[in-house]
Amino acid sequence: MAAARLGRPLPGSSVLFLCDLQERFRDSIAAFPQIVAVAARLLQGCRILGVPVLVTEQRPEVLGPTVPELGAQDLPRVPKTAFSMAGAAAPLLGDPKIRSVLLCGIEAQACVL
């Protein structure tokens, strides 16, 4: 079987989605500090390349804000009440230039749906 080939993210046609990396999950998600550290490096790389970033927060009034160590304080956050990011991401996903989406988050079965 041939190996799957991943595309290369390009600044003009890629977007980074950071999903629900929030305070309330800090003590309930295994390896949360490591997940956030990797997400922070990915965010830093996307900033350098000029890749747009979407940060979502699941019910922030209940689950708290995005963790500060992610380094996304200057980015707008899109609150959501559905597990999926599709509604929050609709404006970016509707852009015909976007061909690659980088997904980063926790709870893959729910958040990165």
Short mmCIF file of N, CA and C in Angstrom, two decimals:
data_model
loop_
_atom_site.label_atom_id
_atom_site.label_comp_id
_atom_site.label_asym_id
_atom_site.label_seq_id
_atom_site.Cartn_x
_atom_site.Cartn_y
_atom_site.Cartn_z
N MET A 1 0.84 -1.17 0.00
CA MET A 1 0.00 0.00 0.00
C MET A 1 0.89 1.24 0.00
N ALA A 2 0.56 2.21 -0.79
CA ALA A 2 1.32 3.45 -0.85
C ALA A 2 1.08 4.28 0.40
N ALA A 3 2.11 4.95 0.85
CA ALA A 3 1.98 5.80 2.04
C ALA A 3 1.13 7.02 1.70
N ALA A 4 0.34 7.45 2.67
CA ALA A 4 -0.45 8.67 2.48
C ALA A 4 0.49 9.86 2.38
N ARG A 5 0.15 10.77 1.54
CA ARG A 5 0.99 11.94 1.37
C ARG A 5 0.29 13.16 1.95
N LEU A 6 0.96 13.81 2.86
CA LEU A 6 0.42 15.01 3.47
C LEU A 6 0.87 16.21 2.67
N GLY A 7 -0.01 17.16 2.51
CA GLY A 7 0.36 18.39 1.82
C GLY A 7 1.23 19.26 2.70
N ARG A 8 1.85 20.22 2.08
CA ARG A 8 2.68 21.17 2.81
C ARG A 8 1.86 22.42 3.07
N PRO A 9 1.72 22.83 4.34
CA PRO A 9 0.95 24.05 4.60
C PRO A 9 1.65 25.27 4.02
N LEU A 10 0.92 26.05 3.28
CA LEU A 10 1.45 27.26 2.66
C LEU A 10 0.70 28.47 3.21
N PRO A 11 1.40 29.57 3.45
CA PRO A 11 0.77 30.73 4.06
C PRO A 11 -0.48 31.25 3.35
N GLY A 12 -0.50 31.24 2.06
CA GLY A 12 -1.65 31.78 1.34
C GLY A 12 -2.84 30.85 1.24
N SER A 13 -2.65 29.59 1.58
CA SER A 13 -3.75 28.64 1.40
C SER A 13 -4.00 27.74 2.61
N SER A 14 -3.44 28.11 3.76
CA SER A 14 -3.60 27.29 4.96
C SER A 14 -4.17 28.12 6.09
N VAL A 15 -4.74 27.44 7.07
CA VAL A 15 -5.25 28.09 8.28
C VAL A 15 -5.01 27.13 9.45
N LEU A 16 -4.77 27.69 10.63
CA LEU A 16 -4.59 26.91 11.85
C LEU A 16 -5.82 27.09 12.72
N PHE A 17 -6.41 25.99 13.15
CA PHE A 17 -7.53 26.01 14.09
C PHE A 17 -7.04 25.51 15.44
N LEU A 18 -7.13 26.34 16.46
CA LEU A 18 -6.78 25.96 17.83
C LEU A 18 -8.09 25.82 18.60
N CYS A 19 -8.38 24.61 18.98
CA CYS A 19 -9.70 24.28 19.51
C CYS A 19 -9.71 24.03 21.01
N ASP A 20 -10.36 24.90 21.75
CA ASP A 20 -10.76 24.68 23.13
C ASP A 20 -9.62 24.32 24.09
N LEU A 21 -8.52 25.01 23.98
CA LEU A 21 -7.40 24.79 24.92
C LEU A 21 -7.62 25.71 26.12
N GLN A 22 -8.56 25.32 26.97
CA GLN A 22 -9.08 26.18 28.02
C GLN A 22 -8.71 25.72 29.43
N GLU A 23 -8.77 26.67 30.36
CA GLU A 23 -8.39 26.47 31.75
C GLU A 23 -9.07 25.26 32.40
N ARG A 24 -10.34 25.10 32.19
CA ARG A 24 -11.09 24.05 32.88
C ARG A 24 -10.59 22.65 32.54
N PHE A 25 -9.95 22.51 31.39
CA PHE A 25 -9.45 21.20 30.96
C PHE A 25 -8.07 20.87 31.53
N ARG A 26 -7.42 21.84 32.14
CA ARG A 26 -6.04 21.70 32.61
C ARG A 26 -5.83 20.45 33.47
N ASP A 27 -6.74 20.17 34.39
CA ASP A 27 -6.56 19.05 35.31
C ASP A 27 -7.26 17.77 34.88
N SER A 28 -8.02 17.83 33.78
CA SER A 28 -8.78 16.64 33.39
C SER A 28 -8.30 15.98 32.10
N ILE A 29 -7.40 16.59 31.40
CA ILE A 29 -6.89 16.04 30.14
C ILE A 29 -5.47 15.54 30.36
N ALA A 30 -5.24 14.28 30.07
CA ALA A 30 -3.89 13.71 30.21
C ALA A 30 -2.91 14.45 29.30
N ALA A 31 -1.75 14.73 29.81
CA ALA A 31 -0.67 15.39 29.06
C ALA A 31 -1.06 16.80 28.59
N PHE A 32 -1.95 17.46 29.31
CA PHE A 32 -2.39 18.79 28.90
C PHE A 32 -1.23 19.77 28.73
N PRO A 33 -0.27 19.84 29.64
CA PRO A 33 0.85 20.78 29.44
C PRO A 33 1.63 20.50 28.16
N GLN A 34 1.82 19.24 27.83
CA GLN A 34 2.55 18.88 26.62
C GLN A 34 1.74 19.24 25.37
N ILE A 35 0.44 19.02 25.43
CA ILE A 35 -0.43 19.37 24.30
C ILE A 35 -0.36 20.87 24.04
N VAL A 36 -0.45 21.65 25.10
CA VAL A 36 -0.40 23.10 24.96
C VAL A 36 0.96 23.55 24.45
N ALA A 37 2.03 22.91 24.93
CA ALA A 37 3.38 23.27 24.46
C ALA A 37 3.53 23.04 22.96
N VAL A 38 3.03 21.91 22.49
CA VAL A 38 3.09 21.62 21.05
C VAL A 38 2.22 22.62 20.27
N ALA A 39 1.04 22.90 20.79
CA ALA A 39 0.15 23.87 20.12
C ALA A 39 0.80 25.25 20.07
N ALA A 40 1.50 25.63 21.14
CA ALA A 40 2.17 26.93 21.17
C ALA A 40 3.27 27.00 20.12
N ARG A 41 4.01 25.91 19.94
CA ARG A 41 5.06 25.88 18.89
C ARG A 41 4.43 25.96 17.51
N LEU A 42 3.33 25.26 17.32
CA LEU A 42 2.63 25.31 16.04
C LEU A 42 2.12 26.72 15.77
N LEU A 43 1.56 27.35 16.79
CA LEU A 43 1.09 28.73 16.65
C LEU A 43 2.25 29.66 16.31
N GLN A 44 3.37 29.50 16.98
CA GLN A 44 4.54 30.35 16.71
C GLN A 44 5.00 30.19 15.26
N GLY A 45 5.05 28.95 14.77
CA GLY A 45 5.44 28.72 13.38
C GLY A 45 4.46 29.34 12.41
N CYS A 46 3.17 29.23 12.70
CA CYS A 46 2.17 29.82 11.81
C CYS A 46 2.25 31.34 11.81
N ARG A 47 2.56 31.92 12.94
CA ARG A 47 2.75 33.38 12.99
C ARG A 47 3.91 33.79 12.09
N ILE A 48 5.01 33.06 12.18
CA ILE A 48 6.19 33.37 11.37
C ILE A 48 5.86 33.27 9.88
N LEU A 49 5.09 32.25 9.51
CA LEU A 49 4.74 32.04 8.11
C LEU A 49 3.59 32.91 7.62
N GLY A 50 2.89 33.56 8.54
CA GLY A 50 1.74 34.37 8.16
C GLY A 50 0.49 33.57 7.90
N VAL A 51 0.40 32.38 8.50
CA VAL A 51 -0.80 31.54 8.36
C VAL A 51 -1.86 32.06 9.32
N PRO A 52 -3.08 32.33 8.86
CA PRO A 52 -4.12 32.81 9.77
C PRO A 52 -4.50 31.75 10.80
N VAL A 53 -4.97 32.23 11.95
CA VAL A 53 -5.27 31.34 13.08
C VAL A 53 -6.67 31.64 13.59
N LEU A 54 -7.42 30.58 13.89
CA LEU A 54 -8.73 30.70 14.52
C LEU A 54 -8.66 30.00 15.87
N VAL A 55 -9.00 30.72 16.94
CA VAL A 55 -9.02 30.17 18.30
C VAL A 55 -10.47 30.08 18.74
N THR A 56 -10.89 28.88 19.14
CA THR A 56 -12.25 28.74 19.65
C THR A 56 -12.21 28.40 21.13
N GLU A 57 -13.31 28.77 21.80
CA GLU A 57 -13.51 28.45 23.20
C GLU A 57 -14.91 27.89 23.37
N GLN A 58 -14.98 26.70 23.93
CA GLN A 58 -16.26 26.06 24.20
C GLN A 58 -16.84 26.66 25.48
N ARG A 59 -17.97 27.32 25.36
CA ARG A 59 -18.66 27.92 26.50
C ARG A 59 -17.69 28.53 27.51
N PRO A 60 -16.99 29.60 27.11
CA PRO A 60 -15.95 30.18 27.98
C PRO A 60 -16.46 30.64 29.34
N GLU A 61 -17.73 30.98 29.43
CA GLU A 61 -18.28 31.41 30.72
C GLU A 61 -18.30 30.25 31.73
N VAL A 62 -18.28 29.02 31.23
CA VAL A 62 -18.27 27.83 32.08
C VAL A 62 -16.88 27.20 32.16
N LEU A 63 -16.22 27.09 31.01
CA LEU A 63 -14.94 26.37 30.93
C LEU A 63 -13.72 27.27 31.02
N GLY A 64 -13.93 28.55 31.13
CA GLY A 64 -12.82 29.48 31.28
C GLY A 64 -12.19 29.87 29.96
N PRO A 65 -11.20 30.76 30.04
CA PRO A 65 -10.54 31.25 28.83
C PRO A 65 -9.49 30.28 28.32
N THR A 66 -8.98 30.58 27.15
CA THR A 66 -7.83 29.86 26.60
C THR A 66 -6.65 30.05 27.54
N VAL A 67 -5.87 28.99 27.74
CA VAL A 67 -4.75 29.07 28.69
C VAL A 67 -3.70 30.07 28.19
N PRO A 68 -3.13 30.85 29.11
CA PRO A 68 -2.19 31.90 28.69
C PRO A 68 -0.90 31.37 28.09
N GLU A 69 -0.45 30.19 28.51
CA GLU A 69 0.81 29.67 28.00
C GLU A 69 0.75 29.30 26.52
N LEU A 70 -0.43 29.27 25.94
CA LEU A 70 -0.55 29.04 24.50
C LEU A 70 0.04 30.22 23.73
N GLY A 71 -0.05 31.41 24.31
CA GLY A 71 0.49 32.59 23.65
C GLY A 71 -0.45 33.19 22.63
N ALA A 72 -1.74 33.00 22.82
CA ALA A 72 -2.74 33.49 21.86
C ALA A 72 -3.54 34.66 22.41
N GLN A 73 -3.01 35.36 23.42
CA GLN A 73 -3.75 36.44 24.05
C GLN A 73 -4.14 37.55 23.09
N ASP A 74 -3.35 37.77 22.07
CA ASP A 74 -3.61 38.84 21.12
C ASP A 74 -4.58 38.44 20.00
N LEU A 75 -4.95 37.17 19.96
CA LEU A 75 -5.83 36.69 18.90
C LEU A 75 -7.29 36.72 19.35
N PRO A 76 -8.20 37.05 18.44
CA PRO A 76 -9.62 36.98 18.81
C PRO A 76 -10.02 35.54 19.08
N ARG A 77 -10.92 35.38 20.01
CA ARG A 77 -11.43 34.04 20.33
C ARG A 77 -12.88 33.96 19.94
N VAL A 78 -13.25 32.86 19.33
CA VAL A 78 -14.62 32.66 18.89
C VAL A 78 -15.29 31.71 19.87
N PRO A 79 -16.29 32.21 20.62
CA PRO A 79 -17.00 31.32 21.53
C PRO A 79 -17.91 30.40 20.74
N LYS A 80 -18.13 29.20 21.26
CA LYS A 80 -19.02 28.27 20.59
C LYS A 80 -19.77 27.43 21.63
N THR A 81 -20.92 26.93 21.22
CA THR A 81 -21.70 26.07 22.10
C THR A 81 -21.83 24.67 21.53
N ALA A 82 -21.51 24.50 20.27
CA ALA A 82 -21.50 23.16 19.65
C ALA A 82 -20.10 22.58 19.79
N PHE A 83 -19.98 21.28 19.78
CA PHE A 83 -18.65 20.67 19.86
C PHE A 83 -17.83 20.98 18.61
N SER A 84 -18.45 20.91 17.45
CA SER A 84 -17.75 21.11 16.20
C SER A 84 -17.27 22.55 16.03
N MET A 85 -16.14 22.71 15.36
CA MET A 85 -15.63 24.03 15.02
C MET A 85 -16.19 24.53 13.69
N ALA A 86 -16.94 23.70 13.00
CA ALA A 86 -17.38 24.04 11.64
C ALA A 86 -18.15 25.35 11.59
N GLY A 87 -19.04 25.58 12.53
CA GLY A 87 -19.80 26.83 12.52
C GLY A 87 -18.92 28.04 12.73
N ALA A 88 -18.02 27.95 13.70
CA ALA A 88 -17.11 29.06 13.99
C ALA A 88 -16.14 29.30 12.85
N ALA A 89 -15.80 28.24 12.15
CA ALA A 89 -14.81 28.32 11.08
C ALA A 89 -15.41 28.61 9.72
N ALA A 90 -16.72 28.71 9.62
CA ALA A 90 -17.38 28.85 8.32
C ALA A 90 -16.79 29.96 7.45
N PRO A 91 -16.51 31.16 7.99
CA PRO A 91 -15.94 32.20 7.12
C PRO A 91 -14.61 31.79 6.49
N LEU A 92 -13.76 31.14 7.25
CA LEU A 92 -12.47 30.71 6.70
C LEU A 92 -12.62 29.52 5.78
N LEU A 93 -13.49 28.58 6.15
CA LEU A 93 -13.67 27.40 5.31
C LEU A 93 -14.34 27.74 3.98
N GLY A 94 -15.08 28.84 3.95
CA GLY A 94 -15.73 29.27 2.71
C GLY A 94 -14.81 30.01 1.76
N ASP A 95 -13.60 30.31 2.20
CA ASP A 95 -12.64 31.02 1.37
C ASP A 95 -12.04 30.03 0.37
N PRO A 96 -12.22 30.24 -0.92
CA PRO A 96 -11.71 29.28 -1.91
C PRO A 96 -10.19 29.16 -1.94
N LYS A 97 -9.47 30.12 -1.35
CA LYS A 97 -8.00 30.02 -1.31
C LYS A 97 -7.53 29.00 -0.28
N ILE A 98 -8.35 28.73 0.74
CA ILE A 98 -7.94 27.81 1.81
C ILE A 98 -8.02 26.38 1.31
N ARG A 99 -6.87 25.71 1.31
CA ARG A 99 -6.80 24.32 0.84
C ARG A 99 -6.28 23.37 1.92
N SER A 100 -5.70 23.93 2.98
CA SER A 100 -5.15 23.12 4.07
C SER A 100 -5.62 23.67 5.41
N VAL A 101 -6.02 22.77 6.29
CA VAL A 101 -6.41 23.14 7.64
C VAL A 101 -5.56 22.35 8.62
N LEU A 102 -4.88 23.06 9.51
CA LEU A 102 -4.13 22.43 10.58
C LEU A 102 -5.02 22.45 11.81
N LEU A 103 -5.30 21.28 12.38
CA LEU A 103 -6.18 21.17 13.54
C LEU A 103 -5.37 20.86 14.77
N CYS A 104 -5.63 21.59 15.84
CA CYS A 104 -4.94 21.35 17.09
C CYS A 104 -5.91 21.58 18.23
N GLY A 105 -6.02 20.58 19.10
CA GLY A 105 -6.92 20.73 20.23
C GLY A 105 -6.91 19.49 21.09
N ILE A 106 -7.92 19.40 21.93
CA ILE A 106 -8.07 18.26 22.83
C ILE A 106 -9.39 17.58 22.50
N GLU A 107 -9.59 16.38 23.06
CA GLU A 107 -10.86 15.70 22.87
C GLU A 107 -11.20 15.56 21.40
N ALA A 108 -10.38 14.86 20.66
CA ALA A 108 -10.53 14.75 19.20
C ALA A 108 -11.92 14.27 18.79
N GLN A 109 -12.53 13.41 19.58
CA GLN A 109 -13.84 12.89 19.20
C GLN A 109 -14.92 13.97 19.27
N ALA A 110 -14.66 15.06 19.97
CA ALA A 110 -15.66 16.11 20.10
C ALA A 110 -15.17 17.44 19.54
N CYS A 111 -14.03 17.90 20.01
CA CYS A 111 -13.56 19.23 19.63
C CYS A 111 -13.05 19.32 18.21
N VAL A 112 -12.29 18.35 17.80
CA VAL A 112 -11.72 18.36 16.45
C VAL A 112 -12.58 17.41 15.61
N LEU A 113 -13.81 17.82 15.41
CA LEU A 113 -14.83 17.00 14.77
C LEU A 113 -14.87 17.27 13.28
#
